[in-house]
Amino acid sequence: VLVLDLVLPDMDGREVLRSASHICPECKIVVITAHGSVNIAVEAMREGAWDFLLKPFAADKLRETVKKALAGPSVLPLKNVEEFGDHDTDQMYFDIIGGSENMRDIYRIIENAAPSRATVFITGESGTGKELAAEAIHSRSERSSDPFIP
């Protein structure tokens, strides 16, 4: 588990995040920052963050987050994600159809977002599958037995 502040004195925390995610894809990176926004959190998750904490936060919150990171699998299971070919749309990931590299990236983001207790904000044009993505995240989360409320 790596706890990383995005604002570092002599380097860019986002660059460290990208490098760490590339060097150690199985590492769980908890990003912390006092200068957060939804856009920054989304970008951090896309770049490999496992969770995102906004300063100030209680020490218990950090302990709980690290404990969850250590308790979970070291590599998140990517069910069905690697099975897709570039143009194979006969298979589905939950109710989402698509096997392009861009879609596989979305499936990986869903898999990484699901274990987090952080609020997920999904944006996009009408008809792009935002609700399908939300349902997939819910289905893969610890709270999947609770009702899904769109």
XYZ file of C-alpha atoms in Angstrom:
150
model
C 0.000 0.000 0.000
C 1.347 3.406 -0.987
C -0.110 6.564 0.561
C 0.686 9.412 -1.811
C 0.057 13.132 -1.476
C -0.518 14.759 -4.855
C 1.281 17.930 -3.753
C 4.949 17.162 -3.163
C 7.731 19.701 -2.567
C 10.009 18.734 -5.445
C 7.951 16.635 -7.841
C 4.454 16.191 -9.233
C 2.397 13.669 -7.273
C 0.419 12.764 -10.398
C 3.629 11.753 -12.147
C 4.581 9.621 -9.125
C 1.114 8.032 -9.269
C 1.494 7.195 -12.974
C 4.987 5.789 -12.454
C 4.046 3.775 -9.369
C 0.971 2.338 -11.116
C 3.118 1.328 -14.078
C 5.996 -0.111 -12.025
C 3.780 -1.893 -9.495
C 0.293 -2.526 -10.938
C -0.583 -4.784 -7.993
C 0.127 -1.983 -5.475
C -2.824 -0.206 -3.951
C -2.242 3.532 -4.000
C -4.219 5.764 -1.649
C -4.061 9.344 -2.899
C -4.415 12.172 -0.398
C -4.648 15.877 -1.098
C -5.920 19.116 0.360
C -6.596 20.447 -3.135
C -9.196 17.955 -4.319
C -12.142 18.065 -6.632
C -14.282 15.495 -8.398
C -12.166 15.923 -11.538
C -8.919 15.368 -9.640
C -10.342 12.286 -7.899
C -11.575 10.818 -11.201
C -8.222 11.485 -12.857
C -6.362 9.901 -9.930
C -8.552 6.781 -10.145
C -7.941 6.582 -13.892
C -4.212 6.803 -13.284
C -4.248 3.903 -10.841
C -5.308 5.207 -7.428
C -7.115 2.620 -5.328
C -8.799 5.248 -3.143
C -8.811 9.010 -2.681
C -8.899 10.916 0.613
C -9.431 14.649 0.913
C -7.505 16.440 3.676
C -8.197 17.032 6.424
C -9.349 13.544 7.378
C -9.426 11.678 10.675
C -6.561 9.292 11.398
C -9.171 6.545 11.784
C -10.302 7.126 8.200
C -6.754 6.610 6.911
C -6.291 3.522 9.107
C -9.581 2.068 7.837
C -8.641 2.748 4.212
C -5.190 1.157 4.560
C -6.679 -1.797 6.441
C -9.160 -2.411 3.593
C -6.382 -2.133 1.041
C -4.316 -4.719 2.915
C -7.288 -7.031 3.451
C -8.311 -7.178 -0.192
C -6.653 -9.132 -2.975
C -3.276 -7.762 -4.060
C -4.427 -7.749 -7.665
C -8.054 -6.923 -8.278
C -9.798 -9.679 -10.232
C -10.709 -8.493 -13.702
C -13.492 -10.982 -14.414
C -14.149 -11.347 -18.107
C -12.083 -8.261 -18.979
C -9.152 -10.029 -20.631
C -11.450 -12.357 -22.594
C -12.596 -9.627 -24.954
C -11.054 -9.378 -28.396
C -10.722 -6.005 -30.106
C -13.929 -6.474 -32.090
C -15.761 -9.182 -30.129
C -19.117 -7.772 -29.030
C -20.830 -11.138 -28.508
C -19.566 -11.297 -24.935
C -20.724 -8.965 -22.208
C -19.230 -7.471 -19.064
C -22.254 -7.313 -16.787
C -24.767 -5.696 -19.189
C -22.157 -3.708 -21.104
C -21.237 -4.834 -24.609
C -17.856 -4.015 -26.124
C -14.399 -5.447 -26.406
C -12.262 -2.588 -27.722
C -9.204 -1.457 -25.789
C -11.143 1.654 -24.671
C -13.947 -0.522 -23.294
C -11.458 -2.780 -21.496
C -10.053 0.375 -19.881
C -13.565 1.224 -18.667
C -13.991 -2.309 -17.272
C -10.715 -1.935 -15.374
C -11.871 1.405 -13.944
C -15.123 -0.253 -12.823
C -13.159 -3.077 -11.165
C -10.917 -0.579 -9.372
C -13.796 1.678 -8.278
C -16.024 -1.110 -6.940
C -14.101 -1.932 -3.735
C -13.821 1.718 -2.703
C -16.360 3.278 -0.367
C -15.753 6.628 -2.069
C -18.653 8.263 -3.862
C -18.506 7.598 -7.589
C -19.553 10.367 -9.970
C -20.188 9.218 -13.541
C -20.604 11.783 -16.299
C -21.216 11.473 -20.009
C -23.547 12.108 -22.881
C -27.069 10.712 -22.830
C -27.134 7.073 -23.922
C -23.463 6.304 -23.250
C -24.089 3.715 -20.515
C -23.606 5.697 -17.306
C -26.297 3.730 -15.496
C -24.892 0.417 -16.768
C -21.481 1.402 -15.402
C -23.063 2.383 -12.069
C -24.878 -0.967 -11.886
C -21.640 -2.828 -12.660
C -19.796 -0.926 -9.909
C -22.621 -1.688 -7.475
C -22.642 -5.382 -8.470
C -18.886 -5.684 -7.798
C -18.981 -3.727 -4.506
C -19.235 -4.982 -0.922
C -22.732 -3.467 -0.872
C -24.041 -5.489 -3.819
C -26.621 -7.186 -1.582
C -28.146 -3.760 -0.843
C -30.633 -2.275 -3.317
C -29.215 -0.342 -6.268
C -30.688 3.155 -6.342
C -29.902 5.047 -9.580
